Amino acid sequence: MSKTNRNGKAEMVLPPITVMEAEARRLNALASSSAVLFPRISHFLAQELERATVVADNSDLRGVVRMGSQVRYCDEKTGEVRDVVLVYPHEADITLKRVSVLTPVGAALIGLSIGQAIEFQTPGHNKRSLTVLGVSN
């Protein structure tokens, strides 16, 4: 997750992610249109999409977090395991465990595979790390 650079400072190492073409287009549009209201999270989502491997829409992405996926993940700081469904903002409802891709957790999860972990910054500038334990699409 972190490695030390030449200057002795810790750098975040991001895992490879995969996103389907149609989802990448829609999520890029969402990040662009949300930039004024949610600049930090929109920028984070756009960065994630920029580094993603984009594949054809008919690709078999079993075990990869996509929009609508049910995801089980572990918060590495607290050890808490959570089950959520990754959704677009208008479908989000935390009481139903439906997490928007325009949240730090949602943007961090997109494109990850089972077993992968990602470290990211929260709005309060704390580091948070999640590991994907399971995905069903």
PDB file of C-alpha atoms in Angstrom:
ATOM      1  CA  MET A   1       0.000   0.000   0.000  1.00  0.00           C
ATOM      2  CA  SER A   2       2.709   2.471   0.946  1.00  0.00           C
ATOM      3  CA  LYS A   3       6.299   2.454  -0.131  1.00  0.00           C
ATOM      4  CA  THR A   4       9.155   4.777   0.684  1.00  0.00           C
ATOM      5  CA  ASN A   5      10.443   7.005  -2.100  1.00  0.00           C
ATOM      6  CA  ARG A   6      14.034   8.225  -2.585  1.00  0.00           C
ATOM      7  CA  ASN A   7      13.468  11.104  -0.185  1.00  0.00           C
ATOM      8  CA  GLY A   8      12.368   8.741   2.579  1.00  0.00           C
ATOM      9  CA  LYS A   9       8.717   9.797   2.354  1.00  0.00           C
ATOM     10  CA  ALA A  10       5.875   7.312   2.196  1.00  0.00           C
ATOM     11  CA  GLU A  11       4.024   7.147  -1.126  1.00  0.00           C
ATOM     12  CA  MET A  12       0.691   5.478  -1.729  1.00  0.00           C
ATOM     13  CA  VAL A  13       0.858   2.549  -4.135  1.00  0.00           C
ATOM     14  CA  LEU A  14      -2.459   2.090  -5.892  1.00  0.00           C
ATOM     15  CA  PRO A  15      -3.645  -1.316  -7.065  1.00  0.00           C
ATOM     16  CA  PRO A  16      -4.556  -1.855 -10.719  1.00  0.00           C
ATOM     17  CA  ILE A  17      -8.272  -1.421 -11.408  1.00  0.00           C
ATOM     18  CA  THR A  18     -10.581  -2.369 -14.269  1.00  0.00           C
ATOM     19  CA  VAL A  19     -13.705  -0.557 -15.468  1.00  0.00           C
ATOM     20  CA  MET A  20     -16.082  -1.279 -18.341  1.00  0.00           C
ATOM     21  CA  GLU A  21     -16.183   1.266 -21.157  1.00  0.00           C
ATOM     22  CA  ALA A  22     -19.793   2.444 -20.675  1.00  0.00           C
ATOM     23  CA  GLU A  23     -19.329   2.794 -16.911  1.00  0.00           C
ATOM     24  CA  ALA A  24     -16.080   4.703 -17.436  1.00  0.00           C
ATOM     25  CA  ARG A  25     -17.851   7.177 -19.732  1.00  0.00           C
ATOM     26  CA  ARG A  26     -20.758   7.664 -17.324  1.00  0.00           C
ATOM     27  CA  LEU A  27     -18.487   7.980 -14.285  1.00  0.00           C
ATOM     28  CA  ASN A  28     -16.196  10.479 -16.054  1.00  0.00           C
ATOM     29  CA  ALA A  29     -19.255  12.575 -16.905  1.00  0.00           C
ATOM     30  CA  LEU A  30     -20.416  12.325 -13.285  1.00  0.00           C
ATOM     31  CA  ALA A  31     -17.009  13.403 -11.978  1.00  0.00           C
ATOM     32  CA  SER A  32     -16.946  16.375 -14.372  1.00  0.00           C
ATOM     33  CA  SER A  33     -20.491  17.497 -13.604  1.00  0.00           C
ATOM     34  CA  SER A  34     -19.926  17.207  -9.835  1.00  0.00           C
ATOM     35  CA  ALA A  35     -16.603  19.042  -9.720  1.00  0.00           C
ATOM     36  CA  VAL A  36     -18.057  22.338  -8.480  1.00  0.00           C
ATOM     37  CA  LEU A  37     -20.212  20.821  -5.719  1.00  0.00           C
ATOM     38  CA  PHE A  38     -17.835  18.049  -4.648  1.00  0.00           C
ATOM     39  CA  PRO A  39     -14.361  19.060  -5.836  1.00  0.00           C
ATOM     40  CA  ARG A  40     -12.277  16.642  -3.740  1.00  0.00           C
ATOM     41  CA  ILE A  41     -14.260  13.490  -4.365  1.00  0.00           C
ATOM     42  CA  SER A  42     -14.842  14.353  -8.030  1.00  0.00           C
ATOM     43  CA  HIS A  43     -11.094  14.776  -8.474  1.00  0.00           C
ATOM     44  CA  PHE A  44     -10.409  11.471  -6.692  1.00  0.00           C
ATOM     45  CA  LEU A  45     -12.954   9.628  -8.865  1.00  0.00           C
ATOM     46  CA  ALA A  46     -11.516  11.206 -12.027  1.00  0.00           C
ATOM     47  CA  GLN A  47      -7.987  10.157 -10.980  1.00  0.00           C
ATOM     48  CA  GLU A  48      -9.147   6.596 -10.366  1.00  0.00           C
ATOM     49  CA  LEU A  49     -10.791   6.452 -13.784  1.00  0.00           C
ATOM     50  CA  GLU A  50      -7.722   7.912 -15.456  1.00  0.00           C
ATOM     51  CA  ARG A  51      -5.511   5.114 -14.147  1.00  0.00           C
ATOM     52  CA  ALA A  52      -8.077   2.353 -14.768  1.00  0.00           C
ATOM     53  CA  THR A  53      -7.782  -0.259 -17.463  1.00  0.00           C
ATOM     54  CA  VAL A  54     -10.931   0.245 -19.535  1.00  0.00           C
ATOM     55  CA  VAL A  55     -12.328  -2.915 -21.108  1.00  0.00           C
ATOM     56  CA  ALA A  56     -15.166  -3.693 -23.526  1.00  0.00           C
ATOM     57  CA  ASP A  57     -18.659  -3.743 -22.074  1.00  0.00           C
ATOM     58  CA  ASN A  58     -19.067  -7.447 -22.835  1.00  0.00           C
ATOM     59  CA  SER A  59     -15.963  -8.401 -20.802  1.00  0.00           C
ATOM     60  CA  ASP A  60     -16.319 -10.909 -17.989  1.00  0.00           C
ATOM     61  CA  LEU A  61     -15.533  -8.947 -14.844  1.00  0.00           C
ATOM     62  CA  ARG A  62     -16.601 -11.431 -12.192  1.00  0.00           C
ATOM     63  CA  GLY A  63     -14.994 -10.514  -8.907  1.00  0.00           C
ATOM     64  CA  VAL A  64     -14.433  -6.883  -9.931  1.00  0.00           C
ATOM     65  CA  VAL A  65     -16.326  -4.033  -8.236  1.00  0.00           C
ATOM     66  CA  ARG A  66     -18.670  -2.389 -10.732  1.00  0.00           C
ATOM     67  CA  MET A  67     -21.672  -0.143 -10.420  1.00  0.00           C
ATOM     68  CA  GLY A  68     -24.448  -2.166  -8.790  1.00  0.00           C
ATOM     69  CA  SER A  69     -22.010  -4.670  -7.281  1.00  0.00           C
ATOM     70  CA  GLN A  70     -22.569  -5.957  -3.778  1.00  0.00           C
ATOM     71  CA  VAL A  71     -19.218  -5.581  -2.042  1.00  0.00           C
ATOM     72  CA  ARG A  72     -17.879  -6.958   1.213  1.00  0.00           C
ATOM     73  CA  TYR A  73     -14.841  -5.057   2.440  1.00  0.00           C
ATOM     74  CA  CYS A  74     -12.751  -4.704   5.553  1.00  0.00           C
ATOM     75  CA  ASP A  75     -11.751  -1.340   6.969  1.00  0.00           C
ATOM     76  CA  GLU A  76      -8.121  -2.056   7.828  1.00  0.00           C
ATOM     77  CA  LYS A  77      -7.976   0.578  10.582  1.00  0.00           C
ATOM     78  CA  THR A  78     -10.990  -0.636  12.551  1.00  0.00           C
ATOM     79  CA  GLY A  79     -11.144  -4.253  11.378  1.00  0.00           C
ATOM     80  CA  GLU A  80     -14.842  -3.752  10.677  1.00  0.00           C
ATOM     81  CA  VAL A  81     -16.305  -5.759   7.790  1.00  0.00           C
ATOM     82  CA  ARG A  82     -19.093  -4.100   5.805  1.00  0.00           C
ATOM     83  CA  ASP A  83     -21.432  -5.154   3.033  1.00  0.00           C
ATOM     84  CA  VAL A  84     -22.543  -2.418   0.635  1.00  0.00           C
ATOM     85  CA  VAL A  85     -23.922  -1.970  -2.863  1.00  0.00           C
ATOM     86  CA  LEU A  86     -22.047   0.552  -5.035  1.00  0.00           C
ATOM     87  CA  VAL A  87     -24.531   2.900  -6.731  1.00  0.00           C
ATOM     88  CA  TYR A  88     -24.861   6.206  -8.542  1.00  0.00           C
ATOM     89  CA  PRO A  89     -25.611   9.218  -6.269  1.00  0.00           C
ATOM     90  CA  HIS A  90     -29.355   9.331  -6.977  1.00  0.00           C
ATOM     91  CA  GLU A  91     -29.668   5.685  -5.816  1.00  0.00           C
ATOM     92  CA  ALA A  92     -27.665   6.091  -2.593  1.00  0.00           C
ATOM     93  CA  ASP A  93     -29.323   5.239   0.723  1.00  0.00           C
ATOM     94  CA  ILE A  94     -27.058   4.395   3.631  1.00  0.00           C
ATOM     95  CA  THR A  95     -29.945   2.772   5.546  1.00  0.00           C
ATOM     96  CA  LEU A  96     -30.146   0.236   2.693  1.00  0.00           C
ATOM     97  CA  LYS A  97     -26.321  -0.026   2.553  1.00  0.00           C
ATOM     98  CA  ARG A  98     -26.326   1.634  -0.883  1.00  0.00           C
ATOM     99  CA  VAL A  99     -23.100   3.683  -1.097  1.00  0.00           C
ATOM    100  CA  SER A 100     -22.620   6.363  -3.741  1.00  0.00           C
ATOM    101  CA  VAL A 101     -19.611   6.253  -6.028  1.00  0.00           C
ATOM    102  CA  LEU A 102     -19.332   9.978  -5.187  1.00  0.00           C
ATOM    103  CA  THR A 103     -18.165   9.189  -1.654  1.00  0.00           C
ATOM    104  CA  PRO A 104     -14.564   8.452  -0.713  1.00  0.00           C
ATOM    105  CA  VAL A 105     -15.378   4.777  -0.026  1.00  0.00           C
ATOM    106  CA  GLY A 106     -17.396   4.417  -3.237  1.00  0.00           C
ATOM    107  CA  ALA A 107     -14.726   6.002  -5.420  1.00  0.00           C
ATOM    108  CA  ALA A 108     -12.040   3.889  -3.738  1.00  0.00           C
ATOM    109  CA  LEU A 109     -13.943   0.634  -4.357  1.00  0.00           C
ATOM    110  CA  ILE A 110     -14.683   1.062  -8.081  1.00  0.00           C
ATOM    111  CA  GLY A 111     -12.683  -1.341 -10.236  1.00  0.00           C
ATOM    112  CA  LEU A 112     -11.026  -3.265  -7.398  1.00  0.00           C
ATOM    113  CA  SER A 113     -10.878  -7.068  -7.408  1.00  0.00           C
ATOM    114  CA  ILE A 114     -11.298  -9.506  -4.549  1.00  0.00           C
ATOM    115  CA  GLY A 115      -8.216  -9.427  -2.334  1.00  0.00           C
ATOM    116  CA  GLN A 116      -7.064  -5.976  -3.432  1.00  0.00           C
ATOM    117  CA  ALA A 117      -6.571  -3.171  -0.938  1.00  0.00           C
ATOM    118  CA  ILE A 118      -6.509   0.568  -1.479  1.00  0.00           C
ATOM    119  CA  GLU A 119      -5.380   3.439   0.686  1.00  0.00           C
ATOM    120  CA  PHE A 120      -6.985   6.860   0.272  1.00  0.00           C
ATOM    121  CA  GLN A 121      -7.560  10.132   2.095  1.00  0.00           C
ATOM    122  CA  THR A 122     -10.814  10.980   3.824  1.00  0.00           C
ATOM    123  CA  PRO A 123     -12.287  14.495   3.671  1.00  0.00           C
ATOM    124  CA  GLY A 124     -10.690  15.041   7.106  1.00  0.00           C
ATOM    125  CA  HIS A 125      -7.268  14.260   5.545  1.00  0.00           C
ATOM    126  CA  ASN A 126      -6.913  10.956   7.416  1.00  0.00           C
ATOM    127  CA  LYS A 127      -5.634   7.896   5.610  1.00  0.00           C
ATOM    128  CA  ARG A 128      -8.015   5.006   5.288  1.00  0.00           C
ATOM    129  CA  SER A 129      -7.410   1.553   3.876  1.00  0.00           C
ATOM    130  CA  LEU A 130      -9.975  -0.932   2.582  1.00  0.00           C
ATOM    131  CA  THR A 131      -9.566  -4.507   1.415  1.00  0.00           C
ATOM    132  CA  VAL A 132     -12.164  -6.128  -0.849  1.00  0.00           C
ATOM    133  CA  LEU A 133     -13.248  -9.479   0.577  1.00  0.00           C
ATOM    134  CA  GLY A 134     -16.045 -10.353  -1.822  1.00  0.00           C
ATOM    135  CA  VAL A 135     -17.923  -9.074  -4.873  1.00  0.00           C
ATOM    136  CA  SER A 136     -21.144 -10.190  -6.507  1.00  0.00           C
ATOM    137  CA  ASN A 137     -22.382  -8.461  -9.658  1.00  0.00           C
TER     138      ASN A 137
END
